[in-house]
JSON list of C-alpha atoms in Angstrom, two decimals:
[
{"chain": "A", "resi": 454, "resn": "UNK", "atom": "CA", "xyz": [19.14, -3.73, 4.42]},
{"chain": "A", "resi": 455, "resn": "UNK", "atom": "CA", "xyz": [15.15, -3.85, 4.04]},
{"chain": "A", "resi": 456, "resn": "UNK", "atom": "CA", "xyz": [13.82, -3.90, 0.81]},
{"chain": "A", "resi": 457, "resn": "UNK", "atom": "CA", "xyz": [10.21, -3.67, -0.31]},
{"chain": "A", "resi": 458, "resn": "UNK", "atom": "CA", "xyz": [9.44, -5.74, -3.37]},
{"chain": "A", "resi": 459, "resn": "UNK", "atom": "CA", "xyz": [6.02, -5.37, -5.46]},
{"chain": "A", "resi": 460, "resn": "UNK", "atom": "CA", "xyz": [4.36, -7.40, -7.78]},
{"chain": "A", "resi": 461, "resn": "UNK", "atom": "CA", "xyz": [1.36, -7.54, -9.15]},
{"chain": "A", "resi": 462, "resn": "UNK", "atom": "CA", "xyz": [-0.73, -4.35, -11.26]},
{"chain": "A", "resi": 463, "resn": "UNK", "atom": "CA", "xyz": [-0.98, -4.22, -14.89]},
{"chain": "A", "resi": 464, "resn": "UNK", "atom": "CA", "xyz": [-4.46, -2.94, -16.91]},
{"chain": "A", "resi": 465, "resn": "UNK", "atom": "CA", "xyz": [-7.92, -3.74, -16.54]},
{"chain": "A", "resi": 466, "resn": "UNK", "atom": "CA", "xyz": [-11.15, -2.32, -17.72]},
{"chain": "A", "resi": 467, "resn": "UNK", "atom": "CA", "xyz": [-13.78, -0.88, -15.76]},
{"chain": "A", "resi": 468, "resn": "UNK", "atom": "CA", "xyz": [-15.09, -2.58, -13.12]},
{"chain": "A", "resi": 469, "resn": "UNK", "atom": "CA", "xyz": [-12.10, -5.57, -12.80]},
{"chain": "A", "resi": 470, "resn": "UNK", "atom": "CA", "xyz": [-10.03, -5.94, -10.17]},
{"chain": "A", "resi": 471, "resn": "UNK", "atom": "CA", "xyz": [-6.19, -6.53, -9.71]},
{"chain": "A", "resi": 472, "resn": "UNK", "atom": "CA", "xyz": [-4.45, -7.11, -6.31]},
{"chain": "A", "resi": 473, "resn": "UNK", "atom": "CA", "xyz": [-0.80, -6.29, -5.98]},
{"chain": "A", "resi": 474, "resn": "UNK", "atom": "CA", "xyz": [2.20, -7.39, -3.36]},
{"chain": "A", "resi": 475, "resn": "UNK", "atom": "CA", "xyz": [4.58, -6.10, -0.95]},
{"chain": "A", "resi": 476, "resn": "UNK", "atom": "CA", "xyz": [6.70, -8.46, -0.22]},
{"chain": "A", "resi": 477, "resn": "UNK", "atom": "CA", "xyz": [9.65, -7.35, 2.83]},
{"chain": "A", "resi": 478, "resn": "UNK", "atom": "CA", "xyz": [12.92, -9.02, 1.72]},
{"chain": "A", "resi": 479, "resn": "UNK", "atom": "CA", "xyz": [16.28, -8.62, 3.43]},
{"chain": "A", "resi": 480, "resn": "UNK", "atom": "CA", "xyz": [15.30, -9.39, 7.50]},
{"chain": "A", "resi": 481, "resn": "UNK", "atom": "CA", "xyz": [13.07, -11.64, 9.12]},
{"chain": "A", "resi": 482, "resn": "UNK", "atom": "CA", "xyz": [9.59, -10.56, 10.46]},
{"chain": "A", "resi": 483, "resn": "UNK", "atom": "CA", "xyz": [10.61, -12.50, 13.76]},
{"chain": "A", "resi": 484, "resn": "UNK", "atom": "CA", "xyz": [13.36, -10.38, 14.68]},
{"chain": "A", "resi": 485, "resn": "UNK", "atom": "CA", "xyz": [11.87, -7.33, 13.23]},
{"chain": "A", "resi": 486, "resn": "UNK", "atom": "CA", "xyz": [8.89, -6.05, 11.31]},
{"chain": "A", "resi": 487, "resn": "UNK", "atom": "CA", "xyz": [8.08, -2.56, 10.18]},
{"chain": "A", "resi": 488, "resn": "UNK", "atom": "CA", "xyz": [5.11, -1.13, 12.52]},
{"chain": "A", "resi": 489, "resn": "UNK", "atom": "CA", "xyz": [3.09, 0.06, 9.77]},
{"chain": "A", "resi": 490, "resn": "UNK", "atom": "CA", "xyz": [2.99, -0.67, 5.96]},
{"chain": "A", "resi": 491, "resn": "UNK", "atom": "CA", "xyz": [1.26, 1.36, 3.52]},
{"chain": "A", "resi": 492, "resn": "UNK", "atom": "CA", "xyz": [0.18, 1.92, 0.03]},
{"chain": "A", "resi": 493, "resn": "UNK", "atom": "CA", "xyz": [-0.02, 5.08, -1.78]},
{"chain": "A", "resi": 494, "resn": "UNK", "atom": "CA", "xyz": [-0.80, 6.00, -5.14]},
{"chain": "A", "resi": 495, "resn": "UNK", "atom": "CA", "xyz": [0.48, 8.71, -7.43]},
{"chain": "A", "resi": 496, "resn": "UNK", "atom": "CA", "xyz": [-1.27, 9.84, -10.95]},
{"chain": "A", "resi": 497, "resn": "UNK", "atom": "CA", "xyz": [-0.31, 11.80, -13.22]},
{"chain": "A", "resi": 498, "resn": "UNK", "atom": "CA", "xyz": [-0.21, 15.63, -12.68]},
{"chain": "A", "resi": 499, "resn": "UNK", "atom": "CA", "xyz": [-1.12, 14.92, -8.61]},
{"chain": "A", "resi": 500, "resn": "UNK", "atom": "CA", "xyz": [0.29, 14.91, -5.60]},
{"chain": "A", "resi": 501, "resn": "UNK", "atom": "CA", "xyz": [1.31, 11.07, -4.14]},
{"chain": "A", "resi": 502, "resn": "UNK", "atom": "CA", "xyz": [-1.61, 10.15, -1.89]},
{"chain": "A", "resi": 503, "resn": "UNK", "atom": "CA", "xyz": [-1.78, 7.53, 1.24]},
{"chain": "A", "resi": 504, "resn": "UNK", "atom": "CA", "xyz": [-5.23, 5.10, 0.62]},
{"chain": "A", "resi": 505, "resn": "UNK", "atom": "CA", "xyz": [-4.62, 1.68, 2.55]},
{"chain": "A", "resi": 506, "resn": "UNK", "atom": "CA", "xyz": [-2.61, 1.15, 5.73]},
{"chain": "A", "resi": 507, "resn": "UNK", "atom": "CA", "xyz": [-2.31, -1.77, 7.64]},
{"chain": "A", "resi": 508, "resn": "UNK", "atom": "CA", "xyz": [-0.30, -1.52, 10.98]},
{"chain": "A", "resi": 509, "resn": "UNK", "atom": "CA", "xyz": [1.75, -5.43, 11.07]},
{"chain": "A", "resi": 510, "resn": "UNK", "atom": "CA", "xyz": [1.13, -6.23, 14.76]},
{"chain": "A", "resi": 511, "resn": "UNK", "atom": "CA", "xyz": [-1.86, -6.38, 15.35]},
{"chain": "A", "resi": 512, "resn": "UNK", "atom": "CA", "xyz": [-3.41, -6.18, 11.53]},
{"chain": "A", "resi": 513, "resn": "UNK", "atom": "CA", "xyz": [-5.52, -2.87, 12.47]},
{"chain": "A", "resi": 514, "resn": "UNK", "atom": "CA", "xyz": [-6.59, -1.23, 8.35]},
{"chain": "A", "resi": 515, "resn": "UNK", "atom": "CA", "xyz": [-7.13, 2.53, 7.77]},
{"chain": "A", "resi": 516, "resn": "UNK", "atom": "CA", "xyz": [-8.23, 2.78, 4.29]},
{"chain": "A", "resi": 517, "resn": "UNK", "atom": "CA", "xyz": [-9.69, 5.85, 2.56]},
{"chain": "A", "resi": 518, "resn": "UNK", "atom": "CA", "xyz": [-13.38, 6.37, 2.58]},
{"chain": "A", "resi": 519, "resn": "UNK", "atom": "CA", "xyz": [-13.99, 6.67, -0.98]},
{"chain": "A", "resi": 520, "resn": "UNK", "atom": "CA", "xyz": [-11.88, 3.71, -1.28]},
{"chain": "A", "resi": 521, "resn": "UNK", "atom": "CA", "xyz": [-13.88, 1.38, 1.02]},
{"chain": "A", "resi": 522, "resn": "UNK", "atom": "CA", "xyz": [-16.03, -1.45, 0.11]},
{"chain": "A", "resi": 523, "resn": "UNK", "atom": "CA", "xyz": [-13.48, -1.50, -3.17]},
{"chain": "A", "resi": 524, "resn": "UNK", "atom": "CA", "xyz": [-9.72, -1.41, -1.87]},
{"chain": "A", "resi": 525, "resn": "UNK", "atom": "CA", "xyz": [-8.84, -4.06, 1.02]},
{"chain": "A", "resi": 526, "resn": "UNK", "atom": "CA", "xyz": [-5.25, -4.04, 2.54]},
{"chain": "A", "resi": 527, "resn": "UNK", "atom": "CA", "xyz": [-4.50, -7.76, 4.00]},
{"chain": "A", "resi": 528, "resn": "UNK", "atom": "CA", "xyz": [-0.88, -8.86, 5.51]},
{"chain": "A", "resi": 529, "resn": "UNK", "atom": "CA", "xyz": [0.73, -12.40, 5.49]},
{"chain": "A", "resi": 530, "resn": "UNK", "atom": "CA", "xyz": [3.02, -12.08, 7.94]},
{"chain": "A", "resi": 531, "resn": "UNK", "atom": "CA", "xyz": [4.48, -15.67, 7.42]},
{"chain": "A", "resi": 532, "resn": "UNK", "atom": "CA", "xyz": [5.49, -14.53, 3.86]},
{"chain": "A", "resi": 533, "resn": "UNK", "atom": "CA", "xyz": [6.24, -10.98, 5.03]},
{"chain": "A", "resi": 534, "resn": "UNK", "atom": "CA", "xyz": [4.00, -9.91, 2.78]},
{"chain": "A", "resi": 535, "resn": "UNK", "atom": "CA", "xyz": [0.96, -6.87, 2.39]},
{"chain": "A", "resi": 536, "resn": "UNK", "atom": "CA", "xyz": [-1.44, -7.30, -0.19]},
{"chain": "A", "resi": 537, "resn": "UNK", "atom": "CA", "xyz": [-4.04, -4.33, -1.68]},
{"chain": "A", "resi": 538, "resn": "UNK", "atom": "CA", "xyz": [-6.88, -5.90, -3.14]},
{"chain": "A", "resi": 539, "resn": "UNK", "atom": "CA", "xyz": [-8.96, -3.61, -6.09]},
{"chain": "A", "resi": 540, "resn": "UNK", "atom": "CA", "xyz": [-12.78, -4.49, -6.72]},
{"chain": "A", "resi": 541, "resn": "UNK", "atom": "CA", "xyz": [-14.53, -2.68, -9.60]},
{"chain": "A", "resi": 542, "resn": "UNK", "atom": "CA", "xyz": [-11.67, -0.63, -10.46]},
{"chain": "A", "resi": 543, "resn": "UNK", "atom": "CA", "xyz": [-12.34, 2.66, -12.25]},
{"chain": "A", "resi": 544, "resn": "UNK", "atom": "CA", "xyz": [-10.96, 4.70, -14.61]},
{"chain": "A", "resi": 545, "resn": "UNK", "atom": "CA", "xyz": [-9.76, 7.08, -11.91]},
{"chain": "A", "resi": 546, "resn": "UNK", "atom": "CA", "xyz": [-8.05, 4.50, -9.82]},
{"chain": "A", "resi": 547, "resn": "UNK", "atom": "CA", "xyz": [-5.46, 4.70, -12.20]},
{"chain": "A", "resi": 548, "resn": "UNK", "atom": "CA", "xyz": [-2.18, 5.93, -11.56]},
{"chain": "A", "resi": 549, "resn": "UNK", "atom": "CA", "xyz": [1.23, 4.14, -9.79]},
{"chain": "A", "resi": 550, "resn": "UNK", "atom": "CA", "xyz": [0.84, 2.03, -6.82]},
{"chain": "A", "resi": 551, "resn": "UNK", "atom": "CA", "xyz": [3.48, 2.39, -4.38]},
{"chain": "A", "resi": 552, "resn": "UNK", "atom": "CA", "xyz": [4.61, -0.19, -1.27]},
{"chain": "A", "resi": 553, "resn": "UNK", "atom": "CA", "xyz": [5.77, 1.84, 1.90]},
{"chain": "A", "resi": 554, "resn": "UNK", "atom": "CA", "xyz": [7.02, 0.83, 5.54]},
{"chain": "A", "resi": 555, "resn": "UNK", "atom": "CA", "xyz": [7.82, 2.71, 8.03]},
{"chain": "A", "resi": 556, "resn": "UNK", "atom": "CA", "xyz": [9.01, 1.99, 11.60]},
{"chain": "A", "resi": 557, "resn": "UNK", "atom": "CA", "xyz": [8.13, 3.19, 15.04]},
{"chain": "A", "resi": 558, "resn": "UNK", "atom": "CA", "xyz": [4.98, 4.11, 14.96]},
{"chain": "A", "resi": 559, "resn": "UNK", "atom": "CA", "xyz": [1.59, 2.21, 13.77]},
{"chain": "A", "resi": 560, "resn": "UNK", "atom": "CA", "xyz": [-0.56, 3.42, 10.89]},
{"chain": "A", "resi": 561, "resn": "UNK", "atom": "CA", "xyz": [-3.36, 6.03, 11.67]},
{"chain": "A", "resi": 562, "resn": "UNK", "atom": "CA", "xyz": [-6.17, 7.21, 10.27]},
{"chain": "A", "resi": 563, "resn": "UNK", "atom": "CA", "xyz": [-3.74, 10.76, 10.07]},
{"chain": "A", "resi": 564, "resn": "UNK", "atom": "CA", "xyz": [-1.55, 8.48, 7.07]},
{"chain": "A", "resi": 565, "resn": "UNK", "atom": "CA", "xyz": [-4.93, 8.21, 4.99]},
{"chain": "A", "resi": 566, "resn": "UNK", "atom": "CA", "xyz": [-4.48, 10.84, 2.53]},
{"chain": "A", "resi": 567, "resn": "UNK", "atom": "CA", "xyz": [-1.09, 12.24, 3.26]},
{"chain": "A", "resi": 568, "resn": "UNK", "atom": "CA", "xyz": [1.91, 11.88, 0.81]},
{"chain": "A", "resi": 569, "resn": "UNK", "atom": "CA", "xyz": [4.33, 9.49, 3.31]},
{"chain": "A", "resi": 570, "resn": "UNK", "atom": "CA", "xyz": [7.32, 11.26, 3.90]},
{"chain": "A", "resi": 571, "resn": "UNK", "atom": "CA", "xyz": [7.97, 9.81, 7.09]},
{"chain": "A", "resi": 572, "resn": "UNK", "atom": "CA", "xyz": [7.97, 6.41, 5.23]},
{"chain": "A", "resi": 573, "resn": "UNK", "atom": "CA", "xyz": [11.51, 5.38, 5.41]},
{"chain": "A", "resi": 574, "resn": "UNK", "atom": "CA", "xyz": [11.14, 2.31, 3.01]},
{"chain": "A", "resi": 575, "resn": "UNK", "atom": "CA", "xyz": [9.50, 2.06, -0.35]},
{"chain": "A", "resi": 576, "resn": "UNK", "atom": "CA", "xyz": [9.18, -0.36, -3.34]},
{"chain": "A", "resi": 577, "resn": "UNK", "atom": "CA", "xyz": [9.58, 0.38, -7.02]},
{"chain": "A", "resi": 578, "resn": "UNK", "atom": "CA", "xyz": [6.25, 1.10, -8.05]},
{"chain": "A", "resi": 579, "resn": "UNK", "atom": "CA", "xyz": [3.16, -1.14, -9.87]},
{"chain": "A", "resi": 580, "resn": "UNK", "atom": "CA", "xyz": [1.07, 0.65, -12.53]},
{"chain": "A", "resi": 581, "resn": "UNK", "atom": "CA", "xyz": [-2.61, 0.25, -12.27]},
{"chain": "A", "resi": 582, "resn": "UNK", "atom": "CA", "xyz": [-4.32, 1.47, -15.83]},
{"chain": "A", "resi": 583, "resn": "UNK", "atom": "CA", "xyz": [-7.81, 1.06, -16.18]},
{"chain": "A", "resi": 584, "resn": "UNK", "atom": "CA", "xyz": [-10.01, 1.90, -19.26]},
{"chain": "A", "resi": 585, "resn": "UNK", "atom": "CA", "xyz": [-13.25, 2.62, -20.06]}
]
């Protein structure tokens, strides 16, 4: 059974950062790895939205444009483990981080922005809150 295990998030003020963890538990990467692991982010009163992908072979990032230069999506794949790194976070960054894998097919620039239902794997959820 794969599971998807986050840590990480918590509250910052403007302009801090905070990088959370996805860490794949239940199988080994060596025998098999999802082909592309995302991370979306829901806030309050709006839809769930897709804004760093990374597909696992090959390490190839999609990551929103308003996003880049301050969100980074890194893998480890000896740990079995994606990481989103958040530089000057802002106020509207906040909202609940999720963890998603999904399997036969590699992340696209077409997962930016979408909601993920063809993720078939997802963590519990990290809240990011930033203040003013």
């Amino acid at each position: 059974q794969v599971k998807l295990l986050e840590s990480g998030g918590g509250s910052v003020r403007a302009g801090g950062s905070l990088r959370i963890s996805c860490a794949a538990i239940g199988y080994a990467y060596t025998t098999y790895s999802p082909d592309c692991v995302g991370w979306f982010r829901q806030a309050p009163g709006k839809e769930r939205e897709g804004v760093a992908f990374i597909s696992t072979l090959g390490g190839r990032t999609h990551v929103a444009d308003s996003l880049k230069g301050r969100f980074t999506i890194s893998q480890d794949n000896a740990k079995k483990t994606v990481f989103l790194q958040m530089n000057n976070l802002q106020p509207e960054d906040t909202a609940m981080y999720y963890c998603a894998a999904r399997n036969r097919f590699s992340c696209s620039d077409y997962d930016v922005g979408r909601g993920g239902e063809d993720f078939g794997y997802w963590a519990q959820g990290s809240q990011v809150t930033v203040s003013s």
